[in-house]
Amino acid sequence: QDVEAKLRRVEKSLKEVNTKLPSIRSQLDIQKLNRKQRKTLLAKRRSIKERLADLEVYKLLVDAYSNKGLKMLMVERIAKMIERNINKYSRLLLRENIVFEFKVGRNTFDILAHRKTGKKVLSSDIRRLSGAESRAFSFLFPMAVLPLIPASRRSNLIILDEPETNFGEDMKEAFYTKFVPQLNRVIPHVMIVTPLEINYQIPGIRYFTAVKEGGVATLVKGIVK
């Protein structure tokens, strides 16, 4: 009887398993399908991310090599060349070590002056330079631009009208003995108009004096006292 009872219980369990087996198989199939779909979605996700990354690069390339992008790159490159030249020539003229920076944006163009005081670096727009520094910058800027112009298209004469205005004695000496000779290397003829006598040694300098008689001004070679 015990054996028969056990057999009946086993038979009952087998029936229950057979009854549940289709449902279990169905759930397994659903799990397999979900796993397969998950793998497919992950693969698509990776592909989309790669395509999006390529799209960002593509957009950057389009922006860079479009007509506006190329112009922007050229403006930035020229600005950096002028910036480098200005910082090179500023050492000839300015006593204080000022580093100029050209910042070019889509719709902005700023020139900053950085000066080191102790461990700090103070930055300001060039419009906040002192009178002498601003005057010096007005000479440094064209001096920085001129080397970028082909020699055949440059003027061979430049006239400086009272350039030493606002300059102290040290800056005057630096202007005439260091800056003007460098300018003369780029421009063959430098004419300086000034009411002051130039007492600094400039290679190849020639003096002319404007003499006014009877309302008519004429240039006389040499210094006329």
GROMACS .gro file of N, CA, C and O in nm, residues 131-214:
model
  336
  131GLY      N    1   4.851  10.665  -2.114
  131GLY     CA    2   4.869  10.745  -2.234
  131GLY      C    3   4.993  10.707  -2.312
  131GLY      O    4   4.989  10.690  -2.434
  132ALA      N    5   5.106  10.688  -2.243
  132ALA     CA    6   5.230  10.651  -2.309
  132ALA      C    7   5.221  10.510  -2.367
  132ALA      O    8   5.267  10.484  -2.479
  133GLU      N    9   5.161  10.416  -2.292
  133GLU     CA   10   5.147  10.279  -2.340
  133GLU      C   11   5.054  10.272  -2.461
  133GLU      O   12   5.079  10.199  -2.557
  134SER      N   13   4.945  10.349  -2.455
  134SER     CA   14   4.852  10.353  -2.568
  134SER      C   15   4.919  10.410  -2.692
  134SER      O   16   4.900  10.362  -2.804
  135ARG      N   17   5.001  10.514  -2.671
  135ARG     CA   18   5.077  10.574  -2.782
  135ARG      C   19   5.175  10.472  -2.840
  135ARG      O   20   5.189  10.459  -2.961
  136ALA      N   21   5.241  10.397  -2.751
  136ALA     CA   22   5.336  10.295  -2.796
  136ALA      C   23   5.264  10.186  -2.875
  136ALA      O   24   5.314  10.140  -2.978
  137PHE      N   25   5.146  10.146  -2.827
  137PHE     CA   26   5.071  10.042  -2.898
  137PHE      C   27   5.032  10.087  -3.038
  137PHE      O   28   5.029  10.006  -3.131
  138SER      N   29   5.005  10.219  -3.054
  138SER     CA   30   4.968  10.269  -3.187
  138SER      C   31   5.083  10.255  -3.286
  138SER      O   32   5.060  10.253  -3.408
  139PHE      N   33   5.207  10.243  -3.237
  139PHE     CA   34   5.322  10.216  -3.325
  139PHE      C   35   5.348  10.066  -3.336
  139PHE      O   36   5.390  10.017  -3.441
  140LEU      N   37   5.325   9.994  -3.227
  140LEU     CA   38   5.352   9.850  -3.227
  140LEU      C   39   5.259   9.775  -3.322
  140LEU      O   40   5.302   9.681  -3.389
  141PHE      N   41   5.133   9.818  -3.328
  141PHE     CA   42   5.037   9.744  -3.409
  141PHE      C   43   5.074   9.746  -3.558
  141PHE      O   44   5.084   9.640  -3.621
  142PRO      N   45   5.095   9.864  -3.619
  142PRO     CA   46   5.136   9.862  -3.760
  142PRO      C   47   5.270   9.794  -3.782
  142PRO      O   48   5.292   9.729  -3.884
  143MET      N   49   5.360   9.807  -3.684
  143MET     CA   50   5.490   9.741  -3.695
  143MET      C   51   5.472   9.589  -3.698
  143MET      O   52   5.546   9.517  -3.766
  144ALA      N   53   5.373   9.538  -3.626
  144ALA     CA   54   5.346   9.395  -3.624
  144ALA      C   55   5.278   9.347  -3.751
  144ALA      O   56   5.295   9.233  -3.794
  145VAL      N   57   5.200   9.436  -3.813
  145VAL     CA   58   5.125   9.400  -3.934
  145VAL      C   59   5.213   9.407  -4.058
  145VAL      O   60   5.202   9.323  -4.149
  146LEU      N   61   5.303   9.505  -4.064
  146LEU     CA   62   5.383   9.529  -4.186
  146LEU      C   63   5.459   9.406  -4.236
  146LEU      O   64   5.459   9.379  -4.357
  147PRO      N   65   5.523   9.325  -4.148
  147PRO     CA   66   5.596   9.208  -4.200
  147PRO      C   67   5.506   9.105  -4.267
  147PRO      O   68   5.555   9.019  -4.342
  148LEU      N   69   5.375   9.111  -4.241
  148LEU     CA   70   5.283   9.015  -4.302
  148LEU      C   71   5.245   9.055  -4.444
  148LEU      O   72   5.185   8.976  -4.517
  149ILE      N   73   5.277   9.180  -4.480
  149ILE     CA   74   5.246   9.230  -4.614
  149ILE      C   75   5.367   9.207  -4.705
  149ILE      O   76   5.479   9.239  -4.666
  150PRO      N   77   5.347   9.148  -4.823
  150PRO     CA   78   5.461   9.127  -4.914
  150PRO      C   79   5.536   9.257  -4.939
  150PRO      O   80   5.475   9.364  -4.951
  151ALA      N   81   5.669   9.250  -4.946
  151ALA     CA   82   5.752   9.369  -4.963
  151ALA      C   83   5.711   9.450  -5.085
  151ALA      O   84   5.716   9.573  -5.085
  152SER      N   85   5.669   9.380  -5.192
  152SER     CA   86   5.631   9.449  -5.316
  152SER      C   87   5.505   9.533  -5.300
  152SER      O   88   5.478   9.623  -5.380
  153ARG      N   89   5.426   9.505  -5.198
  153ARG     CA   90   5.300   9.577  -5.179
  153ARG      C   91   5.306   9.673  -5.061
  153ARG      O   92   5.208   9.739  -5.030
  154ARG      N   93   5.420   9.679  -4.995
  154ARG     CA   94   5.436   9.771  -4.883
  154ARG      C   95   5.474   9.910  -4.933
  154ARG      O   96   5.540   9.923  -5.036
  155SER      N   97   5.435  10.011  -4.856
  155SER     CA   98   5.482  10.146  -4.885
  155SER      C   99   5.631  10.153  -4.853
  155SER      O  100   5.680  10.084  -4.764
  156ASN      N  101   5.705  10.234  -4.929
  156ASN     CA  102   5.848  10.249  -4.899
  156ASN      C  103   5.877  10.374  -4.817
  156ASN      O  104   5.992  10.411  -4.797
  157LEU      N  105   5.768  10.438  -4.769
  157LEU     CA  106   5.784  10.559  -4.688
  157LEU      C  107   5.678  10.562  -4.579
  157LEU      O  108   5.560  10.533  -4.604
  158ILE      N  109   5.719  10.595  -4.458
  158ILE     CA  110   5.624  10.616  -4.349
  158ILE      C  111   5.660  10.747  -4.280
  158ILE      O  112   5.779  10.777  -4.259
  159ILE      N  113   5.559  10.829  -4.249
  159ILE     CA  114   5.580  10.958  -4.184
  159ILE      C  115   5.523  10.951  -4.043
  159ILE      O  116   5.406  10.919  -4.024
  160LEU      N  117   5.606  10.980  -3.945
  160LEU     CA  118   5.565  10.980  -3.804
  160LEU      C  119   5.560  11.124  -3.757
  160LEU      O  120   5.661  11.193  -3.756
  161ASP      N  121   5.441  11.169  -3.718
  161ASP     CA  122   5.421  11.308  -3.676
  161ASP      C  123   5.427  11.316  -3.524
  161ASP      O  124   5.339  11.267  -3.454
  162GLU      N  125   5.532  11.378  -3.473
  162GLU     CA  126   5.554  11.395  -3.329
  162GLU      C  127   5.531  11.263  -3.253
  162GLU      O  128   5.445  11.255  -3.164
  163PRO      N  129   5.605  11.160  -3.288
  163PRO     CA  130   5.580  11.028  -3.227
  163PRO      C  131   5.610  11.021  -3.078
  163PRO      O  132   5.559  10.934  -3.008
  164GLU      N  133   5.695  11.113  -3.029
  164GLU     CA  134   5.736  11.103  -2.888
  164GLU      C  135   5.635  11.164  -2.792
  164GLU      O  136   5.659  11.170  -2.671
  165THR      N  137   5.520  11.208  -2.840
  165THR     CA  138   5.417  11.264  -2.752
  165THR      C  139   5.380  11.163  -2.642
  165THR      O  140   5.357  11.046  -2.670
  166ASN      N  141   5.374  11.209  -2.519
  166ASN     CA  142   5.341  11.128  -2.401
  166ASN      C  143   5.454  11.035  -2.357
  166ASN      O  144   5.440  10.964  -2.257
  167PHE      N  145   5.565  11.033  -2.430
  167PHE     CA  146   5.675  10.946  -2.392
  167PHE      C  147   5.764  11.013  -2.286
  167PHE      O  148   5.794  11.132  -2.296
  168GLY      N  149   5.807  10.933  -2.189
  168GLY     CA  150   5.909  10.981  -2.096
  168GLY      C  151   6.045  10.968  -2.162
  168GLY      O  152   6.058  10.917  -2.273
  169GLU      N  153   6.150  11.013  -2.093
  169GLU     CA  154   6.284  11.012  -2.152
  169GLU      C  155   6.330  10.871  -2.187
  169GLU      O  156   6.389  10.848  -2.293
  170ASP      N  157   6.303  10.774  -2.099
  170ASP     CA  158   6.346  10.637  -2.124
  170ASP      C  159   6.277  10.580  -2.248
  170ASP      O  160   6.339  10.514  -2.332
  171MET      N  161   6.146  10.607  -2.260
  171MET     CA  162   6.071  10.556  -2.374
  171MET      C  163   6.112  10.627  -2.504
  171MET      O  164   6.117  10.566  -2.610
  172LYS      N  165   6.144  10.757  -2.493
  172LYS     CA  166   6.192  10.829  -2.611
  172LYS      C  167   6.320  10.766  -2.663
  172LYS      O  168   6.336  10.742  -2.783
  173GLU      N  169   6.413  10.740  -2.569
  173GLU     CA  170   6.541  10.681  -2.610
  173GLU      C  171   6.520  10.544  -2.673
  173GLU      O  172   6.579  10.511  -2.776
  174ALA      N  173   6.432  10.462  -2.611
  174ALA     CA  174   6.404  10.329  -2.665
  174ALA      C  175   6.339  10.340  -2.803
  174ALA      O  176   6.370  10.261  -2.893
  175PHE      N  177   6.251  10.438  -2.819
  175PHE     CA  178   6.182  10.456  -2.947
  175PHE      C  179   6.282  10.488  -3.059
  175PHE      O  180   6.280  10.426  -3.165
  176TYR      N  181   6.370  10.584  -3.034
  176TYR     CA  182   6.462  10.629  -3.139
  176TYR      C  183   6.579  10.534  -3.161
  176TYR      O  184   6.626  10.517  -3.274
  177THR      N  185   6.628  10.472  -3.055
  177THR     CA  186   6.748  10.389  -3.071
  177THR      C  187   6.720  10.242  -3.098
  177THR      O  188   6.803  10.172  -3.154
  178LYS      N  189   6.601  10.194  -3.060
  178LYS     CA  190   6.569  10.052  -3.079
  178LYS      C  191   6.454  10.028  -3.177
  178LYS      O  192   6.465   9.947  -3.269
  179PHE      N  193   6.344  10.104  -3.155
  179PHE     CA  194   6.226  10.077  -3.236
  179PHE      C  195   6.240  10.130  -3.379
  179PHE      O  196   6.210  10.058  -3.476
  180VAL      N  197   6.284  10.255  -3.395
  180VAL     CA  198   6.295  10.314  -3.528
  180VAL      C  199   6.389  10.234  -3.619
  180VAL      O  200   6.355  10.208  -3.736
  181PRO      N  201   6.507  10.189  -3.572
  181PRO     CA  202   6.591  10.106  -3.659
  181PRO      C  203   6.522   9.977  -3.705
  181PRO      O  204   6.540   9.935  -3.819
  182GLN      N  205   6.441   9.915  -3.617
  182GLN     CA  206   6.367   9.796  -3.657
  182GLN      C  207   6.262   9.830  -3.761
  182GLN      O  208   6.242   9.756  -3.858
  183LEU      N  209   6.195   9.943  -3.740
  183LEU     CA  210   6.095   9.988  -3.837
  183LEU      C  211   6.161  10.016  -3.972
  183LEU      O  212   6.105   9.985  -4.078
  184ASN      N  213   6.281  10.070  -3.968
  184ASN     CA  214   6.353  10.104  -4.090
  184ASN      C  215   6.394   9.980  -4.170
  184ASN      O  216   6.419   9.988  -4.290
  185ARG      N  217   6.402   9.867  -4.103
  185ARG     CA  218   6.432   9.741  -4.173
  185ARG      C  219   6.314   9.696  -4.258
  185ARG      O  220   6.332   9.626  -4.359
  186VAL      N  221   6.195   9.736  -4.217
  186VAL     CA  222   6.073   9.696  -4.290
  186VAL      C  223   6.033   9.802  -4.390
  186VAL      O  224   5.991   9.772  -4.502
  187ILE      N  225   6.045   9.929  -4.350
  187ILE     CA  226   6.013  10.042  -4.437
  187ILE      C  227   6.144  10.114  -4.470
  187ILE      O  228   6.212  10.164  -4.379
  188PRO      N  229   6.181  10.121  -4.598
  188PRO     CA  230   6.312  10.179  -4.634
  188PRO      C  231   6.331  10.324  -4.590
  188PRO      O  232   6.442  10.365  -4.559
  189HIS      N  233   6.222  10.403  -4.589
  189HIS     CA  234   6.235  10.545  -4.557
  189HIS      C  235   6.138  10.580  -4.444
  189HIS      O  236   6.017  10.564  -4.457
  190VAL      N  237   6.195  10.627  -4.333
  190VAL     CA  238   6.115  10.669  -4.217
  190VAL      C  239   6.137  10.818  -4.198
  190VAL      O  240   6.249  10.863  -4.174
  191MET      N  241   6.029  10.895  -4.209
  191MET     CA  242   6.037  11.039  -4.190
  191MET      C  243   5.971  11.075  -4.056
  191MET      O  244   5.856  11.040  -4.033
  192ILE      N  245   6.046  11.144  -3.970
  192ILE     CA  246   5.996  11.183  -3.839
  192ILE      C  247   5.982  11.334  -3.834
  192ILE      O  248   6.080  11.407  -3.855
  193VAL      N  249   5.861  11.379  -3.809
  193VAL     CA  250   5.834  11.522  -3.798
  193VAL      C  251   5.819  11.555  -3.649
  193VAL      O  252   5.730  11.502  -3.582
  194THR      N  253   5.906  11.641  -3.598
  194THR     CA  254   5.902  11.672  -3.455
  194THR      C  255   5.955  11.813  -3.431
  194THR      O  256   6.045  11.858  -3.503
  195PRO      N  257   5.899  11.882  -3.332
  195PRO     CA  258   5.951  12.015  -3.298
  195PRO      C  259   6.075  12.006  -3.210
  195PRO      O  260   6.139  12.106  -3.183
  196LEU      N  261   6.108  11.884  -3.167
  196LEU     CA  262   6.221  11.865  -3.077
  196LEU      C  263   6.345  11.821  -3.153
  196LEU      O  264   6.337  11.759  -3.259
  197GLU      N  265   6.460  11.852  -3.097
  197GLU     CA  266   6.585  11.805  -3.156
  197GLU      C  267   6.609  11.661  -3.109
  197GLU      O  268   6.599  11.631  -2.990
  198ILE      N  269   6.638  11.574  -3.203
  198ILE     CA  270   6.662  11.434  -3.170
  198ILE      C  271   6.809  11.417  -3.133
  198ILE      O  272   6.897  11.435  -3.217
  199ASN      N  273   6.835  11.382  -3.010
  199ASN     CA  274   6.973  11.370  -2.963
  199ASN      C  275   7.018  11.225  -2.950
  199ASN      O  276   7.113  11.195  -2.879
  200TYR      N  277   6.947  11.136  -3.016
  200TYR     CA  278   6.981  10.994  -3.006
  200TYR      C  279   7.046  10.947  -3.135
  200TYR      O  280   7.019  10.998  -3.243
  201GLN      N  281   7.132  10.847  -3.123
  201GLN     CA  282   7.205  10.797  -3.238
  201GLN      C  283   7.117  10.699  -3.317
  201GLN      O  284   7.085  10.591  -3.271
  202ILE      N  285   7.076  10.740  -3.435
  202ILE     CA  286   6.999  10.654  -3.524
  202ILE      C  287   7.082  10.636  -3.650
  202ILE      O  288   7.119  10.734  -3.715
  203PRO      N  289   7.114  10.510  -3.686
  203PRO     CA  290   7.196  10.487  -3.805
  203PRO      C  291   7.134  10.549  -3.931
  203PRO      O  292   7.015  10.534  -3.957
  204GLY      N  293   7.215  10.624  -4.006
  204GLY     CA  294   7.169  10.680  -4.134
  204GLY      C  295   7.074  10.797  -4.121
  204GLY      O  296   7.009  10.835  -4.220
  205ILE      N  297   7.065  10.859  -4.003
  205ILE     CA  298   6.969  10.968  -3.985
  205ILE      C  299   7.015  11.093  -4.061
  205ILE      O  300   7.135  11.122  -4.071
  206ARG      N  301   6.918  11.161  -4.120
  206ARG     CA  302   6.945  11.289  -4.187
  206ARG      C  303   6.848  11.393  -4.132
  206ARG      O  304   6.729  11.367  -4.120
  207TYR      N  305   6.900  11.510  -4.098
  207TYR     CA  306   6.818  11.615  -4.038
  207TYR      C  307   6.776  11.717  -4.144
  207TYR      O  308   6.855  11.756  -4.230
  208PHE      N  309   6.649  11.760  -4.133
  208PHE     CA  310   6.600  11.871  -4.214
  208PHE      C  311   6.522  11.963  -4.121
  208PHE      O  312   6.453  11.917  -4.030
  209THR      N  313   6.532  12.091  -4.145
  209THR     CA  314   6.461  12.189  -4.063
  209THR      C  315   6.361  12.265  -4.151
  209THR      O  316   6.397  12.308  -4.262
  210ALA      N  317   6.237  12.273  -4.101
  210ALA     CA  318   6.137  12.352  -4.173
  210ALA      C  319   6.155  12.499  -4.135
  210ALA      O  320   6.140  12.536  -4.018
  211VAL      N  321   6.190  12.579  -4.235
  211VAL     CA  322   6.212  12.723  -4.213
  211VAL      C  323   6.100  12.799  -4.283
  211VAL      O  324   6.073  12.778  -4.401
  212LYS      N  325   6.036  12.888  -4.209
  212LYS     CA  326   5.924  12.963  -4.264
  212LYS      C  327   5.965  13.110  -4.284
  212LYS      O  328   6.006  13.176  -4.191
  213GLU      N  329   5.954  13.154  -4.407
  213GLU     CA  330   5.986  13.294  -4.439
  213GLU      C  331   5.878  13.348  -4.532
  213GLU      O  332   5.846  13.286  -4.634
  214GLY      N  333   5.825  13.464  -4.493
  214GLY     CA  334   5.722  13.525  -4.577
  214GLY      C  335   5.600  13.437  -4.595
  214GLY      O  336   5.537  13.438  -4.702
   0.00000   0.00000   0.00000
